[in-house]
Amino acid sequence: MRILTRQLTQHVGQKVSVSGWLHKKRLMGGLTFIVIRDRSGVAQALIKDKAEVEKLRGLQVGTVLQIEGVVAEDSRAPGGVEIHEVGLKIEVPVEMEPPIEIDKPLSHESDNLDTLFEYRVVGLRSPREQAVFKVQAEIGEAVRQYFRRSDFTEIRTPKLLAAATEGGAEVFKIDYFGKEATLAQSPQFYKQMMVGIFERVFEIAPVYRAEPSATTRHMTEYISADGEMGFINIEDLKKFLSGLLNAVADDLWEYCPGQLNEWGATKPVLPKEIPSLSMAEIHQKYTEATGENTVGEKDLRPEEERFICEYAAKNLGSEAVFVTDWPADEMKFYHKAQDGRTEFADRIDLLFRGVEIATGSMREHRYDVVMKQLQSMVGADPEDPGFKYFLLAMQAGMPPHGGFGMGLERLTQKMLGLSNVKEASLFPRDINRLAP
RNA sequence: GGGCUCGUAGUGAAGUUGGCCUAUCACGCCUCCCUGUCACGGAGGAGAUCGCCGGUUCGAAUCCGGUCGGGCCCGCCA
């Protein structure tokens, strides 16, 4: 019966069988050490029998094999146990020399990312690479649990859409049986429509952006964690996001200490309520600090995002910060302007460790107003199938509501301290990579 | 889309004000030695027409032009 490598300590003195991949071999004359990898980790086996060692001749790392032997405690063995009196059974011999070495850290230098992604199917076998995605899986789990604890219903919305979309980012156009369709750049309209049904909904799913961006923080396909809820205001949204980010960090450092340590990650300093700074304040502080005048600009420069995160870490005891008071003339048609301060959108961006990881806003829930905004801001036809059903949902009765979208890979990147968001994607898609 | 920058064995790097390059090193790979390795160690070996095309020159990895492929920043965004 097969056991996992992590279970060896429970079987000292017993004969066991483990299965996995050859991860490393060290031939030392009369002694041969091999390391076997399975889903639970790695373990060492000590082989003395020359005939057993000969079975490995010509076989490379990656060879699938089964090891039978007796578990022995030995302080010289990694982890204190190893397998002795080994009998090997080669399940799948691998003679191909791996294009990259997975038993030591892979280079994540920006110049070498192309190699990293080109050989991704092999490189991900490295325990250190796996750690990134174990962490990402845990983040997804923590996010899901937080939503569910907060009484959200998980939804699945279509990614194939009729042509019209929310505007802003470019969309991918595809041929749909002779008609033009687009790939969803966000679940925006659907999650809002679903507020009229479940009140609180969330989705964790891929979205597509046809932006020709070539930066360390953009991909053309990424996973968005979207939430939307009714009967709230912008302060409720901030509280929710503060709690969410804290919950993710707490969960991660409780359940993934090994993986986080692999990347030298440090737990983010986050107060219970993440502090807010208005865009005007940030421009002001940046201008004072650098002499570079950004006062009056309608967006934050990436340099300002990094600056204000450092400022918040140093002065506000928080590695995350909300940016508030975005100019209303830049807002999207479904956004809501602030009550009594109509020159500002009721919008927040969540900056974490120098990048924007989430954008949230209150939505315009009044049918006649959102209709007017659609026409004046987008110049769109309300009968267009891309907008028609969204408008119907508003007309059918929508409470004040708001929500946000958060980039899962960006969050993973920043939790681990990776320099490029693509490192936090199994198979990143960008302007010039569609495979593997 | 704009700016800057890079391309040398399977991988990572050195060499790039032209000649001493018949291209150096490390990891990996092959053969042999090695009974406690864990980035094992030791001896030997194979592997690169220096991204591609053209040009300048007695001579090009090195200079020039083109081309293909990357990267970083900006714009835009999560």
XYZ file of C-alpha atoms (C1' of nucleotides) in Angstrom:
514
model
C 0.000 0.000 0.000
C 1.294 3.382 -0.964
C 2.065 5.996 1.670
C 3.123 9.589 1.126
C 6.596 10.886 1.828
C 5.264 13.116 4.584
C 3.893 10.054 6.382
C 7.263 8.316 6.693
C 7.768 9.467 10.286
C 4.654 7.509 11.282
C 6.046 4.260 9.881
C 9.512 3.987 11.424
C 10.710 0.400 11.392
C 7.976 -0.681 8.991
C 8.204 -1.800 5.423
C 6.539 0.810 3.190
C 5.985 1.733 -0.417
C 6.170 5.267 -1.792
C 5.565 6.389 -5.354
C 6.634 9.550 -7.087
C 9.203 11.160 -9.306
C 12.964 10.889 -9.130
C 13.979 14.322 -7.891
C 17.712 13.925 -7.347
C 20.347 11.228 -7.290
C 23.733 11.287 -5.607
C 25.972 8.357 -6.417
C 28.808 7.942 -3.947
C 30.344 4.608 -4.727
C 29.005 2.114 -2.244
C 26.251 4.490 -1.174
C 23.599 6.083 -3.341
C 21.111 8.624 -2.145
C 18.026 9.349 -4.160
C 15.351 11.892 -3.456
C 11.798 11.073 -4.452
C 9.072 13.667 -4.860
C 5.344 13.121 -4.440
C 2.436 15.452 -3.855
C 3.304 15.799 -0.199
C 6.944 16.725 -0.592
C 10.250 14.895 -0.921
C 12.003 12.094 0.910
C 15.402 10.461 0.767
C 16.180 6.818 0.171
C 19.541 5.161 0.778
C 20.511 2.438 -1.680
C 23.452 0.118 -1.046
C 22.621 -2.654 -3.465
C 24.559 -2.087 -6.717
C 21.938 -3.926 -8.733
C 19.252 -1.497 -7.554
C 21.439 1.488 -8.409
C 21.991 0.040 -11.899
C 18.242 0.293 -12.538
C 18.666 4.053 -12.536
C 21.462 4.125 -15.111
C 20.599 6.453 -17.953
C 17.396 7.636 -16.261
C 16.863 11.303 -15.602
C 15.148 13.413 -13.015
C 11.412 13.018 -13.560
C 11.492 9.237 -13.857
C 8.346 7.849 -12.260
C 9.141 5.140 -9.778
C 8.038 3.171 -6.771
C 10.294 2.611 -3.796
C 9.771 -0.202 -1.351
C 11.863 -0.301 1.771
C 12.071 0.030 5.495
C 11.692 3.404 7.181
C 14.714 4.169 9.341
C 15.280 6.960 11.780
C 18.656 8.587 11.259
C 19.756 12.007 12.423
C 21.894 12.316 9.275
C 18.841 12.058 7.028
C 16.918 15.166 5.997
C 13.884 15.344 8.218
C 15.281 12.594 10.428
C 13.931 9.638 8.442
C 14.796 7.874 5.210
C 14.098 4.625 3.409
C 16.538 1.714 3.680
C 16.773 -1.764 2.089
C 15.400 -0.257 -1.059
C 13.755 -2.109 -3.885
C 13.099 0.064 -6.953
C 10.381 -0.351 -9.506
C 10.658 1.924 -12.496
C 7.147 2.852 -13.602
C 7.991 5.333 -16.360
C 11.629 5.652 -17.389
C 12.601 9.164 -18.466
C 15.658 9.493 -20.656
C 15.111 13.090 -21.728
C 17.435 15.463 -19.975
C 15.214 18.140 -18.412
C 15.671 21.542 -20.074
C 15.904 23.225 -16.669
C 16.953 22.023 -13.247
C 14.170 21.786 -10.705
C 16.062 20.698 -7.603
C 17.379 24.184 -6.962
C 15.739 27.613 -7.165
C 14.780 28.659 -10.694
C 15.849 32.097 -11.813
C 13.110 34.711 -11.515
C 15.251 37.509 -12.922
C 13.185 39.510 -15.388
C 15.632 38.622 -18.179
C 15.003 34.930 -17.506
C 11.221 34.922 -17.182
C 10.867 33.860 -20.785
C 12.771 30.660 -20.036
C 10.808 30.195 -16.831
C 7.511 30.289 -18.743
C 8.752 28.427 -21.822
C 9.548 25.388 -19.653
C 6.725 25.951 -17.193
C 5.422 22.385 -17.358
C 8.743 21.130 -16.048
C 9.662 24.076 -13.857
C 6.467 23.888 -11.834
C 7.695 20.528 -10.565
C 10.131 22.473 -8.434
C 8.794 22.568 -4.873
C 9.650 26.250 -4.702
C 7.489 27.016 -7.765
C 4.709 24.863 -6.381
C 4.795 26.971 -3.235
C 3.585 29.994 -5.201
C 0.482 28.158 -6.309
C -0.144 26.464 -2.990
C -0.215 29.993 -1.582
C -2.478 31.169 -4.379
C -4.851 28.264 -3.779
C -4.951 29.172 -0.102
C -5.642 32.822 -0.926
C -8.541 31.714 -3.106
C -9.816 29.549 -0.280
C -9.478 32.343 2.296
C -11.298 34.754 0.004
C -14.079 32.262 -0.636
C -14.491 31.548 3.066
C -14.576 35.238 3.901
C -17.288 35.839 1.341
C -19.322 32.920 2.577
C -18.961 33.924 6.206
C -20.343 37.278 5.115
C -23.414 35.616 3.581
C -22.447 35.952 -0.088
C -23.659 33.542 -2.749
C -21.068 32.298 -5.221
C -22.063 32.825 -8.848
C -20.718 31.836 -12.282
C -21.247 34.387 -14.997
C -20.720 34.022 -18.754
C -17.405 35.031 -20.295
C -18.767 35.140 -23.826
C -20.681 38.358 -24.263
C -22.577 40.350 -26.834
C -20.343 43.065 -28.174
C -20.993 46.035 -25.903
C -19.228 46.218 -22.549
C -18.569 48.595 -19.720
C -15.964 50.649 -21.542
C -12.500 51.516 -20.367
C -10.214 48.603 -21.089
C -10.079 47.107 -24.562
C -11.954 43.870 -25.160
C -11.089 40.819 -27.210
C -13.386 40.352 -30.168
C -14.075 36.855 -31.355
C -16.034 35.244 -34.106
C -19.227 33.690 -32.757
C -20.822 31.681 -35.556
C -20.443 34.630 -37.874
C -21.471 37.205 -35.308
C -19.097 39.273 -33.242
C -18.805 38.442 -29.546
C -16.396 39.625 -26.885
C -14.603 38.042 -23.970
C -15.692 39.418 -20.609
C -13.318 42.021 -19.235
C -15.122 41.702 -15.897
C -18.348 40.199 -14.535
C -19.461 43.764 -13.824
C -22.971 43.868 -15.243
C -23.826 40.321 -14.230
C -22.779 40.660 -10.632
C -24.768 43.888 -10.349
C -27.815 42.239 -11.863
C -27.441 39.409 -9.353
C -27.610 41.851 -6.448
C -31.294 42.163 -7.328
C -31.565 38.432 -6.675
C -29.138 37.350 -3.960
C -28.224 40.762 -2.539
C -24.654 39.611 -1.978
C -22.716 37.713 -4.643
C -19.145 36.868 -5.484
C -17.222 35.195 -8.270
C -13.615 34.103 -8.626
C -12.979 33.634 -12.329
C -10.834 34.659 -15.276
C -11.334 37.956 -17.070
C -9.814 39.146 -20.318
C -8.206 42.457 -21.235
C -7.014 43.263 -24.718
C -4.750 46.047 -23.475
C -1.367 45.985 -25.192
C 0.279 46.537 -21.828
C 3.849 45.412 -21.319
C 4.495 45.881 -17.623
C 5.245 43.765 -14.553
C 1.642 44.035 -13.394
C -0.490 43.279 -16.452
C -1.687 40.147 -18.159
C -4.331 39.716 -20.833
C -6.026 36.997 -18.786
C -6.127 37.030 -15.016
C -8.256 35.790 -12.163
C -10.547 38.371 -10.673
C -12.158 38.004 -7.258
C -15.334 40.028 -7.610
C -17.813 40.921 -4.917
C -21.014 42.932 -5.072
C -23.500 43.732 -2.312
C -26.715 45.622 -1.807
C -27.821 47.983 0.951
C -24.341 49.290 1.683
C -22.364 52.488 1.391
C -18.720 53.122 0.543
C -17.673 52.870 4.197
C -19.194 49.388 4.394
C -17.197 48.476 1.322
C -13.970 49.700 2.928
C -14.684 47.697 6.053
C -15.348 44.635 3.984
C -12.122 44.960 2.025
C -10.113 45.702 5.176
C -11.485 42.557 6.733
C -10.876 40.561 3.579
C -7.228 41.517 3.255
C -6.629 40.827 6.935
C -8.412 37.486 6.713
C -6.260 36.454 3.752
C -3.029 37.417 5.525
C -4.017 35.690 8.772
C -5.097 32.549 6.977
C -1.950 32.435 4.861
C 0.462 32.813 7.735
C -1.425 30.202 9.685
C -1.674 27.545 6.983
C 1.245 28.168 4.594
C 4.260 29.075 6.731
C 6.583 26.752 4.815
C 5.630 28.040 1.395
C 5.819 31.669 2.495
C 9.199 31.070 4.046
C 10.403 29.561 0.773
C 10.033 33.023 -0.757
C 11.108 35.000 2.273
C 7.642 36.522 2.538
C 6.870 38.747 5.504
C 3.400 39.073 6.940
C 1.934 42.424 5.935
C 1.335 44.995 8.632
C -2.374 45.790 8.396
C -4.600 47.580 10.870
C -8.151 46.323 11.361
C -9.315 49.242 9.250
C -7.061 50.202 6.365
C -6.442 53.964 6.274
C -7.815 56.215 3.532
C -6.162 59.068 1.706
C -7.811 61.208 -0.916
C -6.249 61.491 -4.317
C -5.675 65.194 -3.706
C -3.820 64.444 -0.469
C -1.618 61.923 -2.218
C -0.772 64.352 -5.022
C 0.020 66.935 -2.383
C 2.300 64.669 -0.361
C 4.053 63.358 -3.435
C 4.630 66.826 -4.788
C 6.028 67.997 -1.463
C 8.279 64.964 -1.152
C 9.658 64.892 -4.678
C 9.235 68.345 -6.163
C 7.468 66.671 -9.074
C 4.155 68.477 -9.368
C 1.194 66.124 -9.787
C -1.425 68.310 -8.120
C -4.638 68.297 -10.096
C -3.871 65.149 -12.087
C -6.889 62.881 -12.472
C -5.129 59.621 -11.728
C -2.188 58.384 -9.692
C 1.097 57.720 -11.396
C 2.557 54.277 -10.680
C 5.383 56.103 -8.926
C 2.845 57.786 -6.654
C 1.240 54.448 -5.830
C 4.600 53.138 -4.676
C 5.320 56.357 -2.821
C 2.074 56.445 -0.892
C 2.355 52.794 0.114
C 5.774 53.460 1.584
C 4.373 56.530 3.273
C 1.490 54.568 4.770
C 3.776 51.792 5.960
C 6.033 54.321 7.651
C 3.498 56.771 9.033
C 0.132 55.035 9.212
C 1.139 51.551 10.298
C -0.372 49.956 7.198
C 1.064 48.349 4.091
C -2.247 48.943 2.345
C -4.141 52.162 1.746
C -7.444 53.231 0.199
C -7.382 55.999 -2.367
C -10.613 58.009 -2.200
C -12.203 60.974 -3.951
C -11.618 60.158 -7.587
C -12.729 62.842 -10.021
C -16.278 62.209 -11.240
C -15.535 63.234 -14.789
C -13.306 60.144 -15.145
C -15.817 57.684 -13.747
C -17.578 54.886 -15.590
C -21.242 55.195 -16.448
C -22.335 52.638 -13.836
C -20.421 54.412 -11.072
C -22.190 56.679 -8.650
C -21.101 60.183 -7.799
C -20.777 61.048 -4.116
C -23.884 62.456 -2.417
C -23.491 66.191 -2.058
C -19.994 66.138 -3.602
C -20.882 65.318 -7.161
C -17.447 66.322 -8.461
C -16.153 63.072 -6.934
C -16.967 59.487 -7.789
C -17.983 57.229 -4.912
C -14.982 55.050 -5.653
C -11.990 53.591 -3.860
C -8.817 51.898 -5.018
C -6.996 49.542 -2.704
C -3.235 49.882 -2.954
C -1.094 47.172 -1.400
C 2.695 47.182 -1.324
C 2.933 49.616 -4.205
C 0.279 48.375 -6.621
C -3.425 48.632 -7.079
C -4.896 45.279 -6.114
C -8.563 46.219 -6.081
C -10.968 48.851 -7.317
C -14.385 49.310 -5.775
C -17.218 51.730 -6.044
C -20.815 52.447 -5.283
C -22.961 51.867 -8.363
C -25.629 54.132 -9.706
C -28.722 52.132 -8.830
C -31.357 54.634 -9.959
C -32.668 53.533 -13.345
C -33.257 56.983 -14.784
C -29.833 58.252 -13.662
C -27.841 55.274 -14.902
C -29.754 55.472 -18.183
C -28.786 59.106 -18.510
C -25.146 58.359 -17.628
C -25.005 55.580 -20.208
C -26.178 57.930 -22.894
C -24.066 60.927 -21.938
C -20.838 59.135 -20.965
C -20.799 56.228 -23.425
C -23.184 57.477 -26.078
C -24.622 53.965 -26.155
C -27.974 52.726 -27.371
C -30.001 51.457 -24.355
C -31.507 48.784 -26.602
C -28.082 47.290 -27.321
C -28.130 43.702 -25.986
C -24.945 44.489 -24.089
C -26.802 47.047 -21.951
C -30.486 46.250 -22.310
C -30.689 43.547 -19.640
C -28.493 45.449 -17.245
C -30.879 48.367 -17.523
C -33.855 46.055 -17.087
C -32.402 44.831 -13.806
C -32.035 48.417 -12.604
C -35.567 49.194 -13.671
C -36.877 46.113 -11.868
C -35.755 47.494 -8.523
C -32.174 47.750 -7.305
C -31.084 48.877 -3.846
C -28.050 51.088 -3.331
C -25.181 48.719 -3.987
C -21.478 48.537 -4.561
C -18.652 46.110 -5.040
C -15.117 45.558 -6.141
C -12.794 43.499 -8.285
C -9.491 42.226 -6.957
C -6.641 40.703 -8.939
C -5.777 37.298 -7.530
C -2.328 37.151 -9.129
C -1.448 40.649 -7.987
C -2.466 39.738 -4.461
C -0.405 36.550 -4.625
C 2.532 38.473 -6.051
C 2.466 41.052 -3.300
C 1.956 38.553 -0.471
C 5.037 36.659 -1.642
C 7.113 39.634 -2.735
C 7.432 38.544 -6.372
C 8.587 41.207 -8.785
C 6.307 40.349 -11.716
C 2.626 39.400 -11.613
C 3.253 36.740 -14.255
C 5.315 34.752 -11.773
C 2.041 34.276 -9.883
C 0.265 32.786 -12.906
C 0.580 29.106 -13.813
C 0.517 29.851 -17.520
C 0.654 33.615 -17.971
C -0.984 35.268 -20.950
C 0.431 38.548 -22.113
C 0.797 40.558 -25.261
C 3.256 38.076 -26.740
C 2.660 34.792 -24.956
C -0.241 32.422 -25.686
C 1.508 29.135 -24.883
C 2.047 26.972 -22.977
C 0.959 52.446 -28.823
C 5.690 55.561 -27.091
C 10.725 55.429 -24.842
C 14.922 52.613 -23.240
C 17.375 48.028 -23.294
C 18.972 42.830 -24.194
C 19.885 38.219 -27.436
C 26.886 33.737 -26.475
C 26.301 25.217 -25.436
C 20.204 22.276 -22.447
C 20.348 26.290 -18.230
C 22.767 30.672 -15.951
C 26.720 33.843 -16.897
C 32.013 36.121 -18.812
C 34.058 38.135 -23.185
C 31.516 43.131 -26.848
C 37.028 50.741 -27.451
C 37.793 44.357 -33.944
C 43.103 40.246 -34.079
C 46.047 36.980 -28.065
C 38.451 33.549 -29.239
C 40.775 27.285 -32.362
C 34.985 31.513 -27.659
C 35.842 31.200 -21.017
C 33.325 29.625 -16.447
C 29.421 27.317 -13.407
C 25.181 23.981 -13.296
C 23.267 19.933 -16.044
C 24.669 15.530 -19.290
C 28.235 10.996 -20.416
C 32.494 7.578 -18.480
C 35.351 6.239 -14.196
C 36.637 6.648 -8.628
C 34.325 7.474 -3.882
C 30.003 4.084 2.563
C 26.518 9.642 5.048
C 25.444 12.814 0.867
C 21.858 16.714 1.319
C 24.335 23.013 -4.067
C 28.413 15.862 -2.200
C 33.623 15.527 -3.767
C 37.550 13.972 -7.452
C 39.518 12.620 -12.670
C 38.291 12.741 -17.721
C 34.750 13.829 -21.865
C 30.822 15.513 -25.171
C 28.064 19.812 -26.197
C 27.850 26.854 -29.183
C 28.880 27.898 -36.696
C 28.016 33.911 -30.396
C 19.244 34.983 -32.621
C 18.861 35.561 -38.167
C 20.200 38.194 -42.957
C 23.320 41.557 -45.236
C 27.407 45.099 -45.047
C 32.341 47.377 -43.554
C 37.340 45.125 -42.938
C 43.248 41.603 -44.407
C 40.348 39.947 -40.043
C 33.643 40.445 -36.759
C 30.704 37.345 -30.787
C 32.712 42.488 -30.932
C 31.456 47.904 -35.760
C 27.053 49.411 -39.234
C 22.046 48.444 -41.426
C 17.855 45.427 -41.493
C 14.983 41.614 -39.296
C 13.031 38.227 -35.559
C 12.488 37.283 -30.374
C 12.740 38.942 -25.174
C 12.875 42.509 -20.940
C 11.991 47.263 -18.195
C 9.476 51.969 -17.826
C 5.310 55.036 -19.398
C 0.132 55.181 -21.120
C -4.094 51.889 -19.280
C -5.679 48.870 -15.572
C -6.714 44.287 -11.302
